[in-house]
Short mmCIF file of C-alpha atoms and ligand atoms in Angstrom, two decimals:
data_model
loop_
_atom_site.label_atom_id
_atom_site.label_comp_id
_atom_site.label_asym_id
_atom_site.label_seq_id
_atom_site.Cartn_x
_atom_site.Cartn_y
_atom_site.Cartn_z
CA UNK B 1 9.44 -65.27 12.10
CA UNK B 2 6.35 -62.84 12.53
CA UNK B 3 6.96 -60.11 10.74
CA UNK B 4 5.85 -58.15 13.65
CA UNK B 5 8.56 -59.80 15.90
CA UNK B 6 10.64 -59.37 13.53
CA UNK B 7 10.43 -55.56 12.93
CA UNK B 8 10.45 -55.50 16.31
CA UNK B 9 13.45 -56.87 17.46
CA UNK B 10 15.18 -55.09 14.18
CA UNK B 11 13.69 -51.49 14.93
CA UNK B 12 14.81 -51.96 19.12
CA UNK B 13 18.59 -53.39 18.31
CA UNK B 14 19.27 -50.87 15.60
CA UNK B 15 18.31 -48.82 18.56
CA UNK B 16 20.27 -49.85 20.97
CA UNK B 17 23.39 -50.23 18.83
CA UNK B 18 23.47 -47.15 17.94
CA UNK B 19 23.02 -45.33 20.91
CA UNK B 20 26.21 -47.28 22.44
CA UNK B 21 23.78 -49.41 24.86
CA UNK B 22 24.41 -52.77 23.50
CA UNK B 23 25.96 -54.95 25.86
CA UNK B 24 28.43 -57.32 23.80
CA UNK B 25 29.18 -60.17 26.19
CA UNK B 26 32.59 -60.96 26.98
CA UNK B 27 33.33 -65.01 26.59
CA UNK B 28 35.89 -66.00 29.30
CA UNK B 29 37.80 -69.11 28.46
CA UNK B 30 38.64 -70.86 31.26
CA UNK B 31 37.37 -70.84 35.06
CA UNK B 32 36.32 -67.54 36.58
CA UNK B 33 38.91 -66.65 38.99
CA UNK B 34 41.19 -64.21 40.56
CA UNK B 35 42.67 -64.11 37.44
CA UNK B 36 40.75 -65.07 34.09
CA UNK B 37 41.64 -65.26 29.92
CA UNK B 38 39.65 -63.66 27.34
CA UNK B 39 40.56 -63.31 23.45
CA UNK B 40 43.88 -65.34 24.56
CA UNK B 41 44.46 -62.85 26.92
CA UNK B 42 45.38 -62.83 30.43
CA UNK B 43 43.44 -60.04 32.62
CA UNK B 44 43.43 -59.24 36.69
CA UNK B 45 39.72 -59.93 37.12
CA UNK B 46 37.63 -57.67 39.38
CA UNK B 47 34.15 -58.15 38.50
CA UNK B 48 33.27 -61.55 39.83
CA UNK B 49 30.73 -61.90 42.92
CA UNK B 50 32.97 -64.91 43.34
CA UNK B 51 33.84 -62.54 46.74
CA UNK B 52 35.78 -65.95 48.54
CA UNK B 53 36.88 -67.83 45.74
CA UNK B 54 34.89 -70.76 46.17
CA UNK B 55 33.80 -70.86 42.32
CA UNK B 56 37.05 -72.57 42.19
CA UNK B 57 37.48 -74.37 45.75
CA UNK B 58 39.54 -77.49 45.45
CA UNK B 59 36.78 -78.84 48.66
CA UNK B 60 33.63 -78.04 46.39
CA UNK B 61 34.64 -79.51 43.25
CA UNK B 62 35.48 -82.70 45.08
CA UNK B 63 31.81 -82.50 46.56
CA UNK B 64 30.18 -82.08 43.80
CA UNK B 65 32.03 -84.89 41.78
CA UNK B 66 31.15 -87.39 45.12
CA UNK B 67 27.71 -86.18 44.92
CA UNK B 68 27.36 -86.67 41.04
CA UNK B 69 28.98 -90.39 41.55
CA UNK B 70 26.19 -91.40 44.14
CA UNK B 71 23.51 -89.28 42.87
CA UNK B 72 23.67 -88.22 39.02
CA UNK B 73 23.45 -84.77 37.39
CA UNK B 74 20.03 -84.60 37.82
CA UNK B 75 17.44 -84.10 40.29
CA UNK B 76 14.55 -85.68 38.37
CA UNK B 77 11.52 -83.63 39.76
CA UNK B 78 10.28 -80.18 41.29
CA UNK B 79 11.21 -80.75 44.90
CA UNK B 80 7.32 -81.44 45.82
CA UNK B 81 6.95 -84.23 43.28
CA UNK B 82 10.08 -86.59 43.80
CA UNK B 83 13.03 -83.81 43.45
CA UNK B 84 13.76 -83.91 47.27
CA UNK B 85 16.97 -85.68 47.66
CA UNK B 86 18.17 -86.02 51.34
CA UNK B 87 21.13 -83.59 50.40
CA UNK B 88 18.66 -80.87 49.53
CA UNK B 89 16.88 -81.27 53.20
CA UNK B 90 20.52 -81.28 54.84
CA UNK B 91 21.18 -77.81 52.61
CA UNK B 92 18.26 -76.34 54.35
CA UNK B 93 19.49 -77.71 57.91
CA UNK B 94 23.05 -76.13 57.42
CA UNK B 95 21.29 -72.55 56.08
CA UNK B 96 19.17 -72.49 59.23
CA UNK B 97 21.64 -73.19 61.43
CA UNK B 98 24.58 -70.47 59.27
CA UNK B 99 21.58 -67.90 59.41
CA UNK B 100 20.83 -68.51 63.03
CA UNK B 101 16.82 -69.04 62.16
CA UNK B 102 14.59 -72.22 63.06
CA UNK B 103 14.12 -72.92 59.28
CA UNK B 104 15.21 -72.38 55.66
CA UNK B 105 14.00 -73.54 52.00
CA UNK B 106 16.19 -73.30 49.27
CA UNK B 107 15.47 -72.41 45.33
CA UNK B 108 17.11 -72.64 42.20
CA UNK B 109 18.26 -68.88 42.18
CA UNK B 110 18.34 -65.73 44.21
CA UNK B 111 16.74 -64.10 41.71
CA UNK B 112 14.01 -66.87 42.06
CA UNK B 113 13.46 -66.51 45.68
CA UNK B 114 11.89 -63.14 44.91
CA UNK B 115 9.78 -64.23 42.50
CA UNK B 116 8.91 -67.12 44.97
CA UNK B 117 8.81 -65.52 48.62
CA UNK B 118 7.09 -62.18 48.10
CA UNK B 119 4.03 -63.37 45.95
CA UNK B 120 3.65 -66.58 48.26
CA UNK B 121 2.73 -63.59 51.47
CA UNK B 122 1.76 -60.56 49.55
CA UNK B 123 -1.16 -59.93 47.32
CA UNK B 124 -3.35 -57.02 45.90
CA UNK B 125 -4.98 -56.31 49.38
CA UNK B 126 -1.52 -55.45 50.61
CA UNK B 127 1.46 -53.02 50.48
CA UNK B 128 4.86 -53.00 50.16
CA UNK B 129 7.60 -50.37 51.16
CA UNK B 130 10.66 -51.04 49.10
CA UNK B 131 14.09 -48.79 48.91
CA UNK B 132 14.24 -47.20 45.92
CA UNK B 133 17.98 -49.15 44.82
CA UNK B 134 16.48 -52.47 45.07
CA UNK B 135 17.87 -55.20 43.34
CA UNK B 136 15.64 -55.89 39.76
CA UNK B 137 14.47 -59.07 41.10
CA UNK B 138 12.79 -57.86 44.04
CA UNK B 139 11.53 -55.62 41.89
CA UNK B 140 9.65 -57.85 39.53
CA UNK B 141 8.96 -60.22 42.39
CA UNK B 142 7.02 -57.20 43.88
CA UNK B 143 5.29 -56.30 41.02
CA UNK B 144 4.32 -60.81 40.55
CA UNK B 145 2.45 -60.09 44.35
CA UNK B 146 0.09 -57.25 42.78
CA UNK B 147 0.49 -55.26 46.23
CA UNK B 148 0.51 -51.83 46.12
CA UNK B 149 4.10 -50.93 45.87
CA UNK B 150 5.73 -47.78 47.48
CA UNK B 151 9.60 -47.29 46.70
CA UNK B 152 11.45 -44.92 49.39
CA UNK B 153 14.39 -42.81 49.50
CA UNK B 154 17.83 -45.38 49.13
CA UNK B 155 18.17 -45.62 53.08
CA UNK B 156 16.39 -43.02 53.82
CA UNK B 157 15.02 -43.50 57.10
CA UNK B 158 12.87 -40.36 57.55
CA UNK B 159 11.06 -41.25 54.40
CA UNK B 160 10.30 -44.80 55.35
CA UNK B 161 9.30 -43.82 58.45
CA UNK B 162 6.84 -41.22 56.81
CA UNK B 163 5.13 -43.62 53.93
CA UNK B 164 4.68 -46.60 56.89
CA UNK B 165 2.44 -44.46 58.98
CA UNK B 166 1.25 -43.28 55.75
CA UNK B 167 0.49 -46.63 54.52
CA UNK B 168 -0.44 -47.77 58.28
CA UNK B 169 -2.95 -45.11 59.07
CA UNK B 170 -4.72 -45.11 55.67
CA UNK B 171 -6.42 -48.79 57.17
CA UNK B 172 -6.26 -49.24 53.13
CA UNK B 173 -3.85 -52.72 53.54
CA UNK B 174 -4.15 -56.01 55.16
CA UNK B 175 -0.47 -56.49 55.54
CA UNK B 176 2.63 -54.12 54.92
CA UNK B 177 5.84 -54.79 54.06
CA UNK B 178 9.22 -53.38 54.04
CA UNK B 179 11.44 -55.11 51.65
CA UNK B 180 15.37 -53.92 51.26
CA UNK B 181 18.83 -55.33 49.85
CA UNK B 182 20.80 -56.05 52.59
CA UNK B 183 24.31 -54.91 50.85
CA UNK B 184 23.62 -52.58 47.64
CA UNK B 185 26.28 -54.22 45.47
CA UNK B 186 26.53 -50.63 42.91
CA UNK B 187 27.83 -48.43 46.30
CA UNK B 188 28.71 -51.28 48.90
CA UNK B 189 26.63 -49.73 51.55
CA UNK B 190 24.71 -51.49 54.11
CA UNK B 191 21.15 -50.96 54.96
CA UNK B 192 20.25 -49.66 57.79
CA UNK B 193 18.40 -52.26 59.67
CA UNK B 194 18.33 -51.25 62.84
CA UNK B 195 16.17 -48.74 62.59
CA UNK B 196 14.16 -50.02 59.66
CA UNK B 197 13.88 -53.12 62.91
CA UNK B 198 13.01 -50.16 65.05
CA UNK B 199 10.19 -48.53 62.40
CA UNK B 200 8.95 -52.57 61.23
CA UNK B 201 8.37 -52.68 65.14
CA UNK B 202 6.29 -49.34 65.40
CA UNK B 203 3.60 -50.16 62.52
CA UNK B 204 4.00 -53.65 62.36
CA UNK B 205 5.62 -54.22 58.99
CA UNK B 206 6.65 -57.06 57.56
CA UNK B 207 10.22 -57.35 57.73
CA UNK B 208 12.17 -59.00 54.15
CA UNK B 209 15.75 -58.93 53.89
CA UNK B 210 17.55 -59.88 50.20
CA UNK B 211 21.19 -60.32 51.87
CA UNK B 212 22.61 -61.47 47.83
CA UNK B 213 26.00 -59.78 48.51
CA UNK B 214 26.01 -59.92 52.68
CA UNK B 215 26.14 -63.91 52.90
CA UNK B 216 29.77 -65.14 53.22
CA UNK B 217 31.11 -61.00 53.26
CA UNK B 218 29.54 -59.21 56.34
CA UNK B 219 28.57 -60.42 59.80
CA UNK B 220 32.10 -62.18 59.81
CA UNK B 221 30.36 -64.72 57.05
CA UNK B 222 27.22 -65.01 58.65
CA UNK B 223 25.02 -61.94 56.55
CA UNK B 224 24.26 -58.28 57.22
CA UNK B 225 21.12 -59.16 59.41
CA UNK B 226 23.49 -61.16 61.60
CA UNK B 227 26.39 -58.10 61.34
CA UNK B 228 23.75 -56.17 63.49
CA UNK B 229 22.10 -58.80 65.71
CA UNK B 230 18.86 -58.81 64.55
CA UNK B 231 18.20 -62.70 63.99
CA UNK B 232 15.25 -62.85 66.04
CA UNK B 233 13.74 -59.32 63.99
CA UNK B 234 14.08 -59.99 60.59
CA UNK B 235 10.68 -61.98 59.14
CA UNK B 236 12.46 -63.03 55.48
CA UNK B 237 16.65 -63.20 55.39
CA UNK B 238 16.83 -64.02 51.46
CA UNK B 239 20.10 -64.91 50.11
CA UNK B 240 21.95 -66.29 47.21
CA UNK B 241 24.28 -69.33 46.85
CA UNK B 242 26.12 -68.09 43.61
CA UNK B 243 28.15 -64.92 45.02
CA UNK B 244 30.44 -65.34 48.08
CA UNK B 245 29.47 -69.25 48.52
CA UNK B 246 30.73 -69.69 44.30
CA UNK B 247 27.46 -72.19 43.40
CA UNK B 248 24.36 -71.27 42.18
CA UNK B 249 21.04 -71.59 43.93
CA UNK B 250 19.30 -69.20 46.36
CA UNK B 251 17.03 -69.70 50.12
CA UNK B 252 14.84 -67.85 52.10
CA UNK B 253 15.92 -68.36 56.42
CA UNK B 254 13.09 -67.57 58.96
CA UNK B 255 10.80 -69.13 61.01
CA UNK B 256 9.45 -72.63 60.65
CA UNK B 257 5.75 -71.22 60.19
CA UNK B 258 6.83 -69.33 57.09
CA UNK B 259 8.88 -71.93 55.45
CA UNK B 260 6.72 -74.70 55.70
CA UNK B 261 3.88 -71.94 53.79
CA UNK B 262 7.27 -71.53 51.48
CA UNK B 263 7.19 -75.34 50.79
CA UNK B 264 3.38 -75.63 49.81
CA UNK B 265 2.53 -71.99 48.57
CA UNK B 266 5.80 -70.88 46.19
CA UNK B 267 5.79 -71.10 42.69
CA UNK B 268 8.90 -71.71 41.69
CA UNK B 269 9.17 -74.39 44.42
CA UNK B 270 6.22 -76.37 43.25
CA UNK B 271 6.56 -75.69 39.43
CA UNK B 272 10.72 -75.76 38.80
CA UNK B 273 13.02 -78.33 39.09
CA UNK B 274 15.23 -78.78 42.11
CA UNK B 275 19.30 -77.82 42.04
CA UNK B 276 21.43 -80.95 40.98
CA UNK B 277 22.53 -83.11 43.52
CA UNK B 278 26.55 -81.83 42.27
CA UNK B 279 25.73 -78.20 43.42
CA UNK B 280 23.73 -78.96 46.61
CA UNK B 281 26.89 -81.03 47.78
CA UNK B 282 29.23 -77.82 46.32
CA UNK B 283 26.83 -75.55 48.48
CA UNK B 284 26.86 -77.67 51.86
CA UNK B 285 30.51 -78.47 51.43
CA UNK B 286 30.92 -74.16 51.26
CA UNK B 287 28.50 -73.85 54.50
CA UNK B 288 30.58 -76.18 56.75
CA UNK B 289 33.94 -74.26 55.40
CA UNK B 290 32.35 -70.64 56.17
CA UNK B 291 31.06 -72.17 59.64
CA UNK B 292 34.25 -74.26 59.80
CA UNK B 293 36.73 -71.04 59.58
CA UNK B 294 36.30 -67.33 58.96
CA UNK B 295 39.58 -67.34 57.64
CA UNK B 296 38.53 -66.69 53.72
CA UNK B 297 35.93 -63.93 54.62
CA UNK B 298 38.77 -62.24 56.98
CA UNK B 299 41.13 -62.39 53.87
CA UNK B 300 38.85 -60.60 51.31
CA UNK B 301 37.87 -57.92 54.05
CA UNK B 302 41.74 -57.28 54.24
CA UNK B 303 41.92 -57.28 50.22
CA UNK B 304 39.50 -55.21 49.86
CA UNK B 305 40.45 -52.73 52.53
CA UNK B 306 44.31 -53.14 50.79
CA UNK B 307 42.55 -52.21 47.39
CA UNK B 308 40.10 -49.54 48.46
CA UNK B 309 42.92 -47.34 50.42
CA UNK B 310 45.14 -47.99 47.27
CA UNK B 311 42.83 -46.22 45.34
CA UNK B 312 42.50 -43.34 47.30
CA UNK B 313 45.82 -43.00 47.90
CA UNK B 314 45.97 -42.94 44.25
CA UNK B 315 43.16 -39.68 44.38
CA UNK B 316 40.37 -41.71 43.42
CA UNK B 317 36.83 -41.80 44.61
CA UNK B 318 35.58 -44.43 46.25
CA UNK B 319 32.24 -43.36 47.55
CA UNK B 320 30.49 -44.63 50.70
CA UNK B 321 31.38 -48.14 50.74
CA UNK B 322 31.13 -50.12 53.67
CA UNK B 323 31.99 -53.84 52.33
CA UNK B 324 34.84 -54.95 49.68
CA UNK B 325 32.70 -53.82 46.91
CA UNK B 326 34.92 -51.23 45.62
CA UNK B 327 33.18 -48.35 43.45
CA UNK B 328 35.96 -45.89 41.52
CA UNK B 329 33.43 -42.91 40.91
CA UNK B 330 34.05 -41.31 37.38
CA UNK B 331 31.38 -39.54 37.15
CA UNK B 332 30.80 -38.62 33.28
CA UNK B 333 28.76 -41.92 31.36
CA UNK B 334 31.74 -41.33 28.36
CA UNK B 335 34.38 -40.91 30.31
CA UNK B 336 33.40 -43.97 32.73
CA UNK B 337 33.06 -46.32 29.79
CA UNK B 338 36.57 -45.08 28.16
CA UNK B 339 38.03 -45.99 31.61
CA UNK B 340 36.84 -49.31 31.93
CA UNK B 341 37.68 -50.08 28.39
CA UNK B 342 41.53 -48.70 28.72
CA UNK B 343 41.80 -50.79 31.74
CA UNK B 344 40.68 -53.92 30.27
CA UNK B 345 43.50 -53.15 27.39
CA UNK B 346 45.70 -52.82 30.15
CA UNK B 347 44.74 -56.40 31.53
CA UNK B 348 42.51 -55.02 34.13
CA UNK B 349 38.77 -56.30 33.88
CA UNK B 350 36.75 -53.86 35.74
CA UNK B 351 33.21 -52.99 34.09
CA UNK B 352 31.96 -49.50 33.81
CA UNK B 353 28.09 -49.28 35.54
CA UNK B 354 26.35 -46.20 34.60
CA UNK B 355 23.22 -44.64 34.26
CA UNK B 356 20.19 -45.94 34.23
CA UNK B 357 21.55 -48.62 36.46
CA UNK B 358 22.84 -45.82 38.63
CA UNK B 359 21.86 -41.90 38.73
CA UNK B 360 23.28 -39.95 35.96
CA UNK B 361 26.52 -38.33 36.73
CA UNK B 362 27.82 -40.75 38.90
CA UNK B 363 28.97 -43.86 36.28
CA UNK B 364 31.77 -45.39 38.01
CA UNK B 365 34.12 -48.76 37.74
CA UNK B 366 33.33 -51.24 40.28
CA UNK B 367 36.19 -53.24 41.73
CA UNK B 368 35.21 -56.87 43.62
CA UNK B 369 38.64 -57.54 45.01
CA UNK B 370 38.59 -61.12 46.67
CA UNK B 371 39.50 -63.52 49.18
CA UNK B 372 41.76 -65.00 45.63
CA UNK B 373 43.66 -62.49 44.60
CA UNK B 374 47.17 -62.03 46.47
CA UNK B 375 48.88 -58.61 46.92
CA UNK B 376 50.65 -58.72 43.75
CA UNK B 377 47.78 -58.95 41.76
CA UNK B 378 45.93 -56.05 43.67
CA UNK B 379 49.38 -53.83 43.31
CA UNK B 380 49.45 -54.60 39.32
CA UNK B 381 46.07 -53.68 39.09
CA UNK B 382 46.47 -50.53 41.15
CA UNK B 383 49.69 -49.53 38.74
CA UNK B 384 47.08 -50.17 35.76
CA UNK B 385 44.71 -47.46 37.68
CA UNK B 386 47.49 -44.81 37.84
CA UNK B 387 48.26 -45.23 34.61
CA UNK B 388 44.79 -45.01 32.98
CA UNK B 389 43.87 -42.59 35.32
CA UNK B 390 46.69 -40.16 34.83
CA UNK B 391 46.32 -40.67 31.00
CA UNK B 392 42.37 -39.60 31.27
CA UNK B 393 43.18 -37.09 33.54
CA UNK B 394 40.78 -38.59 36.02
CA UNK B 395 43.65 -38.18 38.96
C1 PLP V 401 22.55 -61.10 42.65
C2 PLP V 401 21.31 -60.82 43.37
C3 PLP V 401 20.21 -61.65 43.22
C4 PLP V 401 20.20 -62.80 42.24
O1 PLP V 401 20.85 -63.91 42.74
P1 PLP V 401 21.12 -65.15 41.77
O2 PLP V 401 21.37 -66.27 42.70
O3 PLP V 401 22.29 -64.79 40.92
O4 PLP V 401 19.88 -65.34 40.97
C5 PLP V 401 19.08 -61.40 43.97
N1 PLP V 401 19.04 -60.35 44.82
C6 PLP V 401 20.08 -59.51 44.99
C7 PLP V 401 19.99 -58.40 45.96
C8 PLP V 401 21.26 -59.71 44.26
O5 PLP V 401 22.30 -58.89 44.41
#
């Protein structure tokens, strides 16, 4: 190893380490469900994104082992080359028609769409508006564009409002975007779209939606941009096929004239390998069950509503959530991580978030009830609350 690299790494871990910030990764042993085992132990789990249980879906896994019969585990190419299988073109048919749009193109990752979608329209003649809580990945696939990036207050609509006709009247940019998560996954909140519709429409802003934690959760299944009607507004609905639809992948939903630019101007559509043939089949198998029935997405509202009151019945606080997500606002960073680690010896795994993923002062323990758990599960892990919470004097 350089001995450059290596002082490097040794100088920034020793760092880390001992300043408490190193993230030791827990190894879970066994499928990730409503209930998982780490260390030989058995723990309520409540971090997943795995919002309807299909991670685990009895339908999917028979999909994917039909689709891995017939087609392999491998898709052979990047999609433009020979990586196009007919299920990845009848993935893209379902997404258009869940998402309500003429078109869709799907990647190998959320996080990959970003890096994909915004470069492909945005470049270093134009500017982008972008809420100030956005998700990392839109974040670096803003910065891959080399537009002119302006972040706003989280949601608020005053400020947007103010930097567009900023932006707008300086005549400085070809093209302007505004670019938001469509749920914010650390405080459950929704963006507000309708009027960020309502400002796109005034200065003529491009309008990109990253709907990671709406898809399969809001919108009765169908996405935040489809919980307020505004199919026909929204330029880019982004969204990921590894949270509430339990596979991995990611697409971008819109008209046909962007997707077919998608399909010959995107990066990691030209240059990465498509999504195995088992996981496409996983992922269209999940689309026809969320179009099928709204029964899953109806059960993890009521879980999460179940949980959420639970907890303030208990005296927590749950902050301004509007979705499952369920944030149990601690406030102090020590304090927040002592919680989270006396639940998880109490067989509760729920992961302390603090700062700088969010402000100082407000660290919390975020809760993803789902569509998996049953009430018993919900009502152990609520006892587990009281009981930490009393003992850290938090209630
Ligand atoms: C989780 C998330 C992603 C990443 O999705 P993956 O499919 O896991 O890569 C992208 N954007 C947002 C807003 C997310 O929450």
């Amino acid at each position: 190893m350089a001995k450059a690299l290596d002082s490097f790494l040794e100088e920034n871990l020793q760092q880390l380490k001992s300043q408490g910030l190193y993230n030791e990764i827990d190894v879970i042993e066994g499928a990730n469900g409503p209930v998982i085992e780490i260390d030989g132990r058995r723990l309520i789990n409540l971090s997943s994104n795995n919002y309807l249980g299909l991670a685990t879906n009895g339908q999917l896994k028979e999909a994917a082992k039909c689709a891995i019969d017939r087609y392999g585990v491998g898709a052979g190419a990047v999609r433009t080359i020979n990586g196009t299988l007919d299920l990845h073109q009848k993935l893209e048919e379902k997404i258009a028609e869940f998402k309500g749009t003429e078109a869709a193109i799907s990647y190998q990752s959320g996080f990959n769409c970003n890096m994909a979608a915004i470069s492909a329209v945005m470049d270093k003649d134009d500017c982008i508006l972008s809420d100030q809580l956005n998700h990392a990945s839109i974040i670096d696939g803003c910065r891959l564009s080399k537009a002119k990036i302006v972040a706003y207050a989280h949601s608020d609509m005053d400020d947007l409002r103010r930097k567009a006709k900023e932006t707008a009247e300086s005549g400085r940019y070809r093209k302007i975007m505004v670019i938001t998560d469509g749920v914010f996954s650390m405080d459950g909140d929704l963006a507000k779209l309708p009027e960020i519709v309502e400002i796109a429409r005034e200065f003529d802003l491009i309008t990109y939606v990253d709907d990671a934690h709406g898809s399969g959760v809001t919108g009765n299944g169908r996405g935040t941009v489809k919980h307020f009607g505004l199919e026909k507004d929204i330029d880019f609905q982004i969204g990921t096929l590894s949270k509430a639809i339990g596979v991995v992948g990611g697409y971008v939903a819109g008209k046909k004239k962007l997707i077919d630019w998608l399909k010959v101007r995107s990066r990691p559509f030209l240059f990465s390998t498509a999504v195995p043939p088992g996981d496409v089949a996983a992922t269209i198998a999940a689309i026809d069950l969320l179009m099928r029935s709204e029964e899953l997405t109806r059960r993890l509202w009521e879980n999460g509503n179940y949980f959420k009151e639970g907890l303030k019945k208990l005296g927590f606080v749950t902050g301004n959530s509007e979705t499952p997500i369920t944030p149990c606002i601690i406030g102090d960073e020590k304090l927040t991580q002592q919680f989270s680690k006396r639940l998880i010896e109490e067989g509760v795994y729920a992961k302390a978030i603090v700062y700088p993923t969010v402000p100082k002062g407000t660290g919390r323990v975020r809760n993803m009830p789902t569509a998996g758990h049953t009430k018993e599960m919900l009502d152990e892990a609520l006892a587990v609350y009281e009981k930490v919470g009393r003992e850290l004097g938090v209630i």
